[in-house]
mmCIF file of C-alpha atoms in Angstrom:
data_model
loop_
_atom_site.group_PDB
_atom_site.id
_atom_site.type_symbol
_atom_site.label_atom_id
_atom_site.label_comp_id
_atom_site.label_asym_id
_atom_site.label_seq_id
_atom_site.Cartn_x
_atom_site.Cartn_y
_atom_site.Cartn_z
ATOM 1 C CA MET A 1 107.599 -109.322 -109.991
ATOM 2 C CA GLY A 2 106.765 -112.083 -107.557
ATOM 3 C CA ILE A 3 108.848 -113.166 -104.618
ATOM 4 C CA GLY A 4 110.596 -116.445 -105.276
ATOM 5 C CA ILE A 5 112.712 -118.809 -103.248
ATOM 6 C CA GLU A 6 115.758 -120.000 -105.083
ATOM 7 C CA GLY A 7 118.299 -122.602 -104.133
ATOM 8 C CA GLU A 8 120.521 -125.338 -105.311
ATOM 9 C CA PHE A 9 117.905 -128.087 -105.543
ATOM 10 C CA SER A 10 115.581 -129.497 -108.060
ATOM 11 C CA LEU A 11 111.948 -128.490 -107.855
ATOM 12 C CA VAL A 12 108.970 -130.437 -109.147
ATOM 13 C CA SER A 13 106.647 -129.138 -111.801
ATOM 14 C CA VAL A 14 103.144 -130.595 -112.129
ATOM 15 C CA LEU A 15 101.897 -131.643 -115.473
ATOM 16 C CA VAL A 16 98.425 -132.977 -116.208
ATOM 17 C CA SER A 17 98.237 -135.937 -118.446
ATOM 18 C CA GLN A 18 95.105 -138.070 -118.988
ATOM 19 C CA GLY A 19 93.600 -136.882 -115.719
ATOM 20 C CA SER A 20 96.613 -138.065 -113.627
ATOM 21 C CA LEU A 21 99.457 -136.203 -111.990
ATOM 22 C CA CYS A 22 102.867 -136.694 -113.576
ATOM 23 C CA TYR A 23 106.000 -135.450 -111.811
ATOM 24 C CA THR A 24 109.154 -134.448 -113.730
ATOM 25 C CA SER A 25 112.315 -132.767 -112.581
ATOM 26 C CA SER A 26 112.671 -129.102 -113.365
ATOM 27 C CA TYR A 27 115.681 -126.893 -113.799
ATOM 28 C CA GLU A 28 117.616 -125.875 -110.781
ATOM 29 C CA ASN A 29 117.230 -122.380 -109.321
ATOM 30 C CA THR A 30 113.600 -122.173 -110.552
ATOM 31 C CA PRO A 31 111.524 -119.780 -108.334
ATOM 32 C CA ILE A 32 109.221 -121.785 -106.142
ATOM 33 C CA TYR A 33 106.217 -119.585 -106.872
ATOM 34 C CA ALA A 34 106.213 -120.824 -110.431
ATOM 35 C CA CYS A 35 105.819 -124.380 -109.207
ATOM 36 C CA PHE A 36 102.925 -123.179 -106.898
ATOM 37 C CA ALA A 37 101.236 -121.426 -109.853
ATOM 38 C CA GLY A 38 101.530 -124.516 -112.034
ATOM 39 C CA GLY A 39 100.157 -126.783 -109.307
ATOM 40 C CA LEU A 40 97.160 -124.411 -108.729
ATOM 41 C CA SER A 41 96.433 -124.304 -112.427
ATOM 42 C CA ALA A 42 96.539 -128.112 -112.556
ATOM 43 C CA LEU A 43 94.099 -128.426 -109.640
ATOM 44 C CA ILE A 44 91.719 -125.980 -111.172
ATOM 45 C CA LEU A 45 91.865 -127.931 -114.443
ATOM 46 C CA LEU A 46 91.292 -131.155 -112.672
ATOM 47 C CA CYS A 47 88.251 -129.764 -110.794
ATOM 48 C CA ALA A 48 86.782 -128.407 -114.033
ATOM 49 C CA ARG A 49 87.195 -131.728 -115.735
ATOM 50 C CA ALA A 50 85.610 -133.569 -112.827
ATOM 51 C CA GLN A 51 82.735 -131.217 -112.819
ATOM 52 C CA ALA A 52 82.161 -131.638 -116.531
ATOM 53 C CA ASP A 53 82.319 -135.477 -116.199
ATOM 54 C CA GLU A 54 79.734 -135.345 -113.422
ATOM 55 C CA GLN A 55 77.423 -133.125 -115.550
ATOM 56 C CA GLN A 56 77.788 -135.575 -118.390
ATOM 57 C CA GLU A 57 76.683 -138.417 -116.090
ATOM 58 C CA VAL A 58 73.583 -136.398 -115.073
ATOM 59 C CA ARG A 59 72.674 -135.834 -118.708
ATOM 60 C CA LEU A 60 73.245 -139.544 -119.570
ATOM 61 C CA PHE A 61 70.571 -140.484 -117.009
ATOM 62 C CA LEU A 62 68.135 -138.036 -118.646
ATOM 63 C CA GLU A 63 68.885 -139.343 -122.183
ATOM 64 C CA THR A 64 68.393 -142.924 -121.024
ATOM 65 C CA HIS A 65 65.150 -142.486 -119.056
ATOM 66 C CA CYS A 66 63.610 -139.050 -119.869
ATOM 67 C CA VAL A 67 64.364 -137.543 -123.241
ATOM 68 C CA GLU A 68 61.940 -139.829 -125.058
ATOM 69 C CA CYS A 69 59.027 -137.845 -123.592
ATOM 70 C CA HIS A 70 60.874 -134.605 -122.994
ATOM 71 C CA GLY A 71 63.073 -134.157 -126.003
ATOM 72 C CA ALA A 72 63.117 -132.433 -129.355
ATOM 73 C CA GLU A 73 59.939 -134.021 -130.714
ATOM 74 C CA THR A 74 57.874 -134.442 -127.597
ATOM 75 C CA GLN A 75 57.767 -132.213 -124.565
ATOM 76 C CA GLU A 76 55.374 -133.614 -121.976
ATOM 77 C CA ALA A 77 54.267 -131.066 -119.393
ATOM 78 C CA LYS A 78 56.109 -128.529 -121.609
ATOM 79 C CA ILE A 79 59.394 -129.665 -120.254
ATOM 80 C CA ARG A 80 62.389 -130.258 -122.559
ATOM 81 C CA LEU A 81 65.359 -131.987 -120.990
ATOM 82 C CA ASP A 82 67.764 -132.605 -123.880
ATOM 83 C CA THR A 83 68.767 -128.948 -123.929
ATOM 84 C CA LEU A 84 68.154 -128.096 -120.281
ATOM 85 C CA GLU A 85 71.038 -125.972 -118.930
ATOM 86 C CA PHE A 86 72.305 -126.141 -115.376
ATOM 87 C CA PRO A 87 71.356 -123.046 -113.255
ATOM 88 C CA SER A 88 73.674 -120.093 -113.598
ATOM 89 C CA ASN A 89 73.513 -116.356 -113.946
ATOM 90 C CA GLU A 90 72.622 -116.774 -117.598
ATOM 91 C CA HIS A 91 70.231 -119.697 -117.205
ATOM 92 C CA VAL A 92 67.408 -119.489 -114.667
ATOM 93 C CA THR A 93 66.510 -123.128 -114.638
ATOM 94 C CA ALA A 94 66.563 -124.083 -110.905
ATOM 95 C CA HIS A 95 62.801 -124.474 -110.792
ATOM 96 C CA VAL A 96 62.779 -126.877 -113.645
ATOM 97 C CA TRP A 97 65.518 -129.051 -112.123
ATOM 98 C CA LYS A 98 63.550 -129.116 -108.853
ATOM 99 C CA ARG A 99 60.470 -130.434 -110.681
ATOM 100 C CA VAL A 100 62.561 -133.108 -112.364
ATOM 101 C CA VAL A 101 64.269 -134.150 -109.191
ATOM 102 C CA ASP A 102 60.965 -134.213 -107.266
ATOM 103 C CA THR A 103 59.233 -136.428 -109.843
ATOM 104 C CA VAL A 104 62.171 -138.890 -109.969
ATOM 105 C CA GLU A 105 62.556 -138.983 -106.192
ATOM 106 C CA ARG A 106 58.804 -139.665 -105.786
ATOM 107 C CA GLY A 107 58.887 -142.426 -108.414
ATOM 108 C CA GLU A 108 56.515 -140.639 -110.722
ATOM 109 C CA MET A 109 59.125 -140.667 -113.566
ATOM 110 C CA PRO A 110 60.063 -142.473 -115.620
ATOM 111 C CA PRO A 111 56.486 -143.837 -116.232
ATOM 112 C CA ASP A 112 55.619 -147.407 -115.485
ATOM 113 C CA TYR A 113 55.685 -148.614 -119.071
ATOM 114 C CA GLN A 114 59.368 -147.704 -119.445
ATOM 115 C CA ASP A 115 62.457 -149.366 -118.132
ATOM 116 C CA GLN A 116 62.837 -148.362 -114.470
ATOM 117 C CA PRO A 117 66.179 -147.519 -112.897
ATOM 118 C CA GLU A 118 66.995 -149.066 -109.557
ATOM 119 C CA ASP A 119 66.053 -147.096 -106.432
ATOM 120 C CA SER A 120 69.762 -146.816 -105.591
ATOM 121 C CA GLU A 121 70.474 -145.397 -109.017
ATOM 122 C CA LYS A 122 67.643 -142.851 -108.635
ATOM 123 C CA GLN A 123 68.948 -141.790 -105.274
ATOM 124 C CA ALA A 124 72.559 -141.537 -106.563
ATOM 125 C CA TRP A 125 71.405 -139.425 -109.496
ATOM 126 C CA VAL A 126 69.384 -137.047 -107.237
ATOM 127 C CA GLU A 127 72.416 -136.541 -104.993
ATOM 128 C CA GLN A 128 74.570 -135.978 -108.152
ATOM 129 C CA VAL A 129 72.219 -133.357 -109.417
ATOM 130 C CA VAL A 130 72.238 -131.559 -106.143
ATOM 131 C CA HIS A 131 76.058 -131.702 -106.018
ATOM 132 C CA VAL A 132 76.498 -130.428 -109.597
ATOM 133 C CA ILE A 133 74.101 -127.506 -109.050
ATOM 134 C CA ALA A 134 75.723 -126.563 -105.743
ATOM 135 C CA GLN A 135 79.254 -126.609 -107.272
ATOM 136 C CA ALA A 136 78.110 -124.577 -110.262
ATOM 137 C CA ASN A 137 76.447 -122.018 -107.980
ATOM 138 C CA PRO A 138 78.553 -121.905 -104.793
ATOM 139 C CA GLN A 139 76.843 -119.846 -102.059
ATOM 140 C CA PRO A 140 79.048 -117.446 -100.068
ATOM 141 C CA ILE A 141 79.345 -118.430 -96.447
ATOM 142 C CA ALA A 142 77.705 -115.826 -94.291
ATOM 143 C CA LEU A 143 79.324 -115.316 -90.950
ATOM 144 C CA ARG A 144 77.368 -113.680 -88.134
ATOM 145 C CA ARG A 145 77.885 -112.821 -84.562
ATOM 146 C CA LEU A 146 75.903 -114.182 -81.660
ATOM 147 C CA ASN A 147 72.726 -112.188 -80.776
ATOM 148 C CA ARG A 148 72.350 -110.936 -77.223
ATOM 149 C CA LEU A 149 70.691 -113.973 -75.744
ATOM 150 C CA GLU A 150 73.025 -116.406 -77.476
ATOM 151 C CA TYR A 151 76.016 -114.390 -76.108
ATOM 152 C CA GLU A 152 74.620 -114.474 -72.596
ATOM 153 C CA ASN A 153 73.907 -118.258 -72.641
ATOM 154 C CA THR A 154 77.340 -118.980 -74.131
ATOM 155 C CA VAL A 155 79.164 -116.981 -71.479
ATOM 156 C CA HIS A 156 77.035 -118.479 -68.708
ATOM 157 C CA ASP A 157 77.915 -122.007 -69.833
ATOM 158 C CA LEU A 158 81.552 -121.016 -70.335
ATOM 159 C CA LEU A 159 82.113 -119.470 -66.964
ATOM 160 C CA GLY A 160 79.410 -121.101 -64.851
ATOM 161 C CA ILE A 161 77.795 -117.865 -63.861
ATOM 162 C CA ASP A 162 74.236 -116.522 -63.950
ATOM 163 C CA VAL A 163 74.437 -112.720 -63.998
ATOM 164 C CA PRO A 164 72.330 -110.829 -66.577
ATOM 165 C CA LEU A 165 74.416 -109.884 -69.604
ATOM 166 C CA ALA A 166 71.899 -109.490 -72.492
ATOM 167 C CA ASP A 167 70.528 -106.198 -71.166
ATOM 168 C CA LEU A 168 74.035 -104.708 -71.206
ATOM 169 C CA LEU A 169 74.158 -104.982 -75.016
ATOM 170 C CA PRO A 170 72.310 -102.912 -77.570
ATOM 171 C CA GLU A 171 69.127 -104.285 -79.198
ATOM 172 C CA ASP A 172 69.802 -106.686 -82.034
ATOM 173 C CA GLY A 173 68.582 -105.870 -85.528
ATOM 174 C CA LYS A 174 65.784 -107.966 -86.945
ATOM 175 C CA VAL A 175 65.222 -109.420 -90.390
ATOM 176 C CA GLN A 176 61.661 -110.396 -91.156
ATOM 177 C CA GLY A 177 60.973 -110.443 -87.408
ATOM 178 C CA PHE A 178 63.864 -112.668 -86.398
ATOM 179 C CA ASP A 179 66.970 -111.518 -84.562
ATOM 180 C CA LYS A 180 69.257 -114.314 -85.811
ATOM 181 C CA GLY A 181 69.705 -113.191 -89.359
ATOM 182 C CA THR A 182 73.172 -112.193 -90.617
ATOM 183 C CA ASP A 183 71.935 -108.950 -92.136
ATOM 184 C CA GLY A 184 70.533 -107.762 -88.851
ATOM 185 C CA LEU A 185 73.514 -108.638 -86.667
ATOM 186 C CA SER A 186 75.978 -105.898 -87.628
ATOM 187 C CA PHE A 187 78.984 -104.570 -85.756
ATOM 188 C CA SER A 188 79.676 -101.147 -84.536
ATOM 189 C CA SER A 189 82.118 -99.323 -82.239
ATOM 190 C CA VAL A 190 79.316 -98.911 -79.681
ATOM 191 C CA LEU A 191 78.587 -102.651 -79.745
ATOM 192 C CA ILE A 192 82.241 -103.511 -79.165
ATOM 193 C CA GLU A 193 82.346 -101.194 -76.154
ATOM 194 C CA GLN A 194 79.334 -102.779 -74.688
ATOM 195 C CA TYR A 195 80.750 -106.267 -75.355
ATOM 196 C CA LEU A 196 83.826 -105.232 -73.247
ATOM 197 C CA GLU A 197 81.584 -103.997 -70.449
ATOM 198 C CA ALA A 198 79.587 -107.223 -70.484
ATOM 199 C CA ALA A 199 82.842 -109.246 -70.375
ATOM 200 C CA ASN A 200 84.023 -107.286 -67.325
ATOM 201 C CA VAL A 201 80.718 -108.029 -65.603
ATOM 202 C CA ALA A 202 81.023 -111.696 -66.441
ATOM 203 C CA PHE A 203 84.618 -112.044 -65.162
ATOM 204 C CA ASP A 204 83.695 -110.141 -61.956
ATOM 205 C CA ALA A 205 80.943 -112.748 -61.400
ATOM 206 C CA ALA A 206 83.295 -115.592 -62.186
ATOM 207 C CA ILE A 207 86.005 -114.493 -59.674
ATOM 208 C CA ARG A 208 84.846 -114.585 -56.103
ATOM 209 C CA ARG A 209 86.759 -112.099 -54.013
ATOM 210 C CA TYR A 210 85.645 -113.237 -50.584
ATOM 211 C CA ALA A 211 85.089 -116.550 -48.818
ATOM 212 C CA PRO A 212 81.518 -117.896 -48.756
ATOM 213 C CA LEU A 213 79.555 -117.909 -45.535
ATOM 214 C CA PRO A 214 79.305 -121.249 -43.801
ATOM 215 C CA ALA A 215 76.320 -123.458 -44.652
ATOM 216 C CA GLU A 216 73.289 -122.687 -42.459
ATOM 217 C CA ILE A 217 69.870 -124.117 -42.105
ATOM 218 C CA ARG A 218 67.194 -121.430 -41.616
ATOM 219 C CA ARG A 219 63.610 -122.378 -40.646
ATOM 220 C CA THR A 220 60.530 -120.532 -39.603
ATOM 221 C CA ASP A 221 57.055 -121.647 -38.303
ATOM 222 C CA LEU A 222 54.501 -119.594 -40.132
ATOM 223 C CA MET A 223 52.485 -118.974 -36.940
ATOM 224 C CA SER A 224 55.558 -117.690 -35.143
ATOM 225 C CA VAL A 225 55.758 -114.647 -37.487
ATOM 226 C CA SER A 226 54.225 -111.524 -35.948
ATOM 227 C CA GLU A 227 52.598 -110.390 -39.225
ATOM 228 C CA ASN A 228 50.720 -113.703 -39.565
ATOM 229 C CA ILE A 229 49.687 -113.693 -35.896
ATOM 230 C CA ASP A 230 48.283 -110.208 -36.443
ATOM 231 C CA SER A 231 46.506 -111.292 -39.645
ATOM 232 C CA VAL A 232 44.867 -114.215 -37.881
ATOM 233 C CA ARG A 233 43.842 -112.044 -34.932
ATOM 234 C CA LYS A 234 42.286 -109.366 -37.165
ATOM 235 C CA LYS A 235 40.965 -111.913 -39.754
ATOM 236 C CA LYS A 236 42.706 -110.233 -42.604
ATOM 237 C CA GLY A 237 41.763 -112.011 -45.833
ATOM 238 C CA GLY A 238 39.905 -114.633 -43.819
ATOM 239 C CA VAL A 239 43.147 -116.309 -42.737
ATOM 240 C CA ILE A 240 42.878 -118.668 -39.673
ATOM 241 C CA GLU A 241 45.155 -120.864 -37.602
ATOM 242 C CA ILE A 242 44.704 -124.594 -37.325
ATOM 243 C CA ASP A 243 47.138 -126.914 -35.629
ATOM 244 C CA ASN A 244 49.844 -124.264 -35.588
ATOM 245 C CA SER A 245 49.361 -123.819 -39.374
ATOM 246 C CA PHE A 246 48.751 -120.560 -41.206
ATOM 247 C CA VAL A 247 45.645 -121.324 -43.355
ATOM 248 C CA LYS A 248 45.176 -119.121 -46.386
ATOM 249 C CA PHE A 249 42.173 -119.131 -48.587
ATOM 250 C CA THR A 250 42.687 -116.365 -51.159
ATOM 251 C CA PRO A 251 43.609 -117.854 -54.585
ATOM 252 C CA GLY A 252 45.075 -114.583 -55.681
ATOM 253 C CA TRP A 253 47.507 -111.837 -54.537
ATOM 254 C CA PRO A 254 48.737 -111.092 -52.007
ATOM 255 C CA PRO A 255 50.474 -114.454 -51.381
ATOM 256 C CA ALA A 256 51.998 -115.730 -48.181
ATOM 257 C CA ARG A 257 55.577 -114.594 -47.807
ATOM 258 C CA LEU A 258 58.423 -116.464 -46.093
ATOM 259 C CA ASP A 259 60.447 -113.462 -45.131
ATOM 260 C CA PRO A 260 62.269 -114.924 -42.066
ATOM 261 C CA VAL A 261 64.136 -117.345 -44.290
ATOM 262 C CA ASN A 262 65.505 -114.717 -46.636
ATOM 263 C CA PRO A 263 68.969 -115.616 -47.936
ATOM 264 C CA ILE A 264 71.656 -113.154 -46.768
ATOM 265 C CA GLU A 265 73.947 -114.037 -49.656
ATOM 266 C CA ASP A 266 73.568 -114.784 -53.385
ATOM 267 C CA GLY A 267 73.670 -118.522 -54.076
ATOM 268 C CA VAL A 268 71.790 -121.715 -54.785
ATOM 269 C CA TYR A 269 69.560 -122.912 -51.931
ATOM 270 C CA ARG A 270 67.581 -126.011 -51.274
ATOM 271 C CA CYS A 271 64.152 -125.112 -49.994
ATOM 272 C CA ARG A 272 61.469 -127.121 -48.155
ATOM 273 C CA ILE A 273 57.887 -126.090 -47.439
ATOM 274 C CA ALA A 274 55.287 -128.029 -45.438
ATOM 275 C CA VAL A 275 51.749 -127.668 -46.694
ATOM 276 C CA TRP A 276 48.358 -129.462 -46.332
ATOM 277 C CA PRO A 277 44.804 -129.071 -47.684
ATOM 278 C CA HIS A 278 41.998 -127.576 -45.618
ATOM 279 C CA ASN A 279 38.430 -128.593 -46.569
ATOM 280 C CA PRO A 280 39.349 -129.490 -50.152
ATOM 281 C CA GLY A 281 36.017 -131.222 -50.903
ATOM 282 C CA ASP A 282 35.958 -132.482 -54.449
ATOM 283 C CA ARG A 283 38.473 -129.862 -55.585
ATOM 284 C CA THR A 284 42.187 -130.012 -56.267
ATOM 285 C CA LEU A 285 44.331 -127.806 -54.146
ATOM 286 C CA ALA A 286 47.795 -126.570 -55.124
ATOM 287 C CA VAL A 287 50.293 -123.868 -54.483
ATOM 288 C CA ALA A 288 52.155 -121.719 -56.961
ATOM 289 C CA ILE A 289 55.582 -120.857 -55.632
ATOM 290 C CA TYR A 290 57.565 -117.850 -56.702
ATOM 291 C CA GLU A 291 61.025 -116.438 -55.838
ATOM 292 C CA GLY A 292 61.872 -112.779 -55.994
ATOM 293 C CA ALA A 293 62.923 -109.564 -54.410
ATOM 294 C CA LEU A 294 61.002 -108.475 -51.312
ATOM 295 C CA PHE A 295 60.235 -104.966 -52.429
ATOM 296 C CA ARG A 296 60.402 -105.352 -56.273
ATOM 297 C CA GLY A 297 57.444 -107.415 -57.233
ATOM 298 C CA ASP A 298 58.133 -107.241 -60.966
ATOM 299 C CA THR A 299 61.251 -109.424 -60.502
ATOM 300 C CA ARG A 300 59.465 -112.545 -59.253
ATOM 301 C CA GLU A 301 60.478 -115.855 -60.906
ATOM 302 C CA PHE A 302 57.916 -118.710 -61.135
ATOM 303 C CA ILE A 303 59.258 -121.914 -59.461
ATOM 304 C CA GLY A 304 56.292 -124.192 -60.195
ATOM 305 C CA ASN A 305 52.855 -125.484 -59.212
ATOM 306 C CA PHE A 306 52.708 -128.174 -56.587
ATOM 307 C CA ASP A 307 49.767 -130.301 -55.431
ATOM 308 C CA VAL A 308 48.755 -129.848 -51.812
ATOM 309 C CA THR A 309 48.235 -133.203 -50.068
ATOM 310 C CA GLY A 310 48.516 -134.749 -46.594
ATOM 311 C CA THR A 311 47.150 -133.536 -43.307
ATOM 312 C CA SER A 312 47.904 -130.972 -40.713
ATOM 313 C CA LYS A 313 49.705 -133.735 -38.732
ATOM 314 C CA GLU A 314 51.490 -135.164 -41.742
ATOM 315 C CA PRO A 315 51.750 -132.365 -44.295
ATOM 316 C CA ARG A 316 53.314 -132.713 -47.755
ATOM 317 C CA ILE A 317 56.980 -131.543 -47.890
ATOM 318 C CA ILE A 318 57.547 -129.631 -51.118
ATOM 319 C CA GLU A 319 61.293 -129.540 -51.990
ATOM 320 C CA PHE A 320 63.058 -127.555 -54.739
ATOM 321 C CA THR A 321 66.433 -125.972 -55.506
ATOM 322 C CA CYS A 322 66.578 -122.384 -56.647
ATOM 323 C CA LYS A 323 69.037 -119.560 -57.136
ATOM 324 C CA PHE A 324 68.457 -116.693 -54.851
ATOM 325 C CA ALA A 325 69.912 -113.175 -54.622
ATOM 326 C CA GLU A 326 70.582 -111.568 -51.293
ATOM 327 C CA GLY A 327 67.313 -110.305 -49.773
ATOM 328 C CA ASP A 328 64.995 -112.387 -52.001
ATOM 329 C CA THR A 329 62.055 -114.192 -50.472
ATOM 330 C CA ILE A 330 59.646 -117.055 -51.373
ATOM 331 C CA TYR A 331 55.986 -116.379 -52.172
ATOM 332 C CA VAL A 332 53.320 -119.105 -51.702
ATOM 333 C CA LEU A 333 50.063 -118.636 -53.579
ATOM 334 C CA PRO A 334 47.066 -120.954 -53.064
ATOM 335 C CA ARG A 335 45.468 -122.457 -56.275
ATOM 336 C CA ILE A 336 42.070 -124.166 -56.348
ATOM 337 C CA TRP A 337 40.730 -126.141 -59.175
ATOM 338 C CA PRO A 338 38.308 -126.338 -61.026
ATOM 339 C CA GLU A 339 37.543 -122.847 -59.724
ATOM 340 C CA HIS A 340 38.047 -120.768 -56.592
ATOM 341 C CA VAL A 341 35.393 -120.369 -53.947
ATOM 342 C CA THR A 342 34.692 -117.011 -52.306
ATOM 343 C CA TRP A 343 33.187 -116.131 -48.983
ATOM 344 C CA ARG A 344 29.924 -115.462 -50.719
ATOM 345 C CA ASP A 345 29.435 -119.175 -51.633
ATOM 346 C CA LYS A 346 27.519 -120.723 -48.766
ATOM 347 C CA HIS A 347 26.846 -124.180 -50.241
ATOM 348 C CA GLU A 348 30.269 -125.530 -49.324
ATOM 349 C CA GLN A 349 33.039 -124.858 -46.968
ATOM 350 C CA ARG A 350 35.818 -122.749 -48.379
ATOM 351 C CA PRO A 351 38.989 -124.735 -49.401
ATOM 352 C CA GLY A 352 42.229 -123.415 -48.086
ATOM 353 C CA VAL A 353 45.945 -124.229 -47.834
ATOM 354 C CA GLY A 354 47.616 -124.697 -44.531
ATOM 355 C CA ILE A 355 51.352 -123.709 -44.431
ATOM 356 C CA VAL A 356 53.129 -125.164 -41.407
ATOM 357 C CA TRP A 357 56.790 -124.193 -41.820
ATOM 358 C CA ALA A 358 59.518 -123.431 -44.361
#
């Protein structure tokens, strides 16, 4: 027995008459759930009737423009449309409807010698077919969770943080090689626990528990660094000093490091580096700049390639903004195009990059 609400008032029952809603007074003390059931039945009946009318309109278009060549007597391309059922569990006809819609949409049917419907009528009919088939075969809405990378990006945008979160979560399942499919993104108790851990890390990063250090400008001249002075004196890697600049030739590792300007606190920093080309000849000189931990080379992040122009007296100032962790440093690696020149090549002077300060 259902739960009803009774009272001393008249309820309204819904009757369906000629496709319209008619309201009549009902007896007092009628349970309200009876009214709801009647209204739901009426709505279902209305939807079914509207769907049947729409299907009839689709078939009317076929009878007017298509059945002459695809009917009981003639079936061009072995397609018969006067008895074509809409797709369902019992009727596997979606491929036929697709062919019909495609030919009508491309203007291939009806043929030129027959009366042609207006383009607007064709388009309306195509949309109607798609709507009828979609209503007859509703697809279940598949809900899925975010994968690890989507979760990390969403939390970063939400809280304005940049701490790694994806690695705290288990590997996402893959469907046909992709990690965004619903079937591969399942839930488990372990996953929920890892989500909670990742959330704690995110909130810890969002809430600063100590005051930031005052803003400070840190600068170093490359030839004031003892390691560079020693490298020039001992000609390590062929480096030289020109006009108080540290000139590096090697287009590969190891790069020049700017250790004296290491950040002492995590944050976003604006960086400037003064560079100039030494004996470029007809070649293009550039530097590749990286940011990363001083003693963990596998954590370097590529900042970008920058053309090296200017002179030792008026070097180019490369400027960029980057996020640094405490103790990170900047790596400057010379690049020479179209190819590098080694000390064995005697036909031209070796191009190099002079680094003045940072």
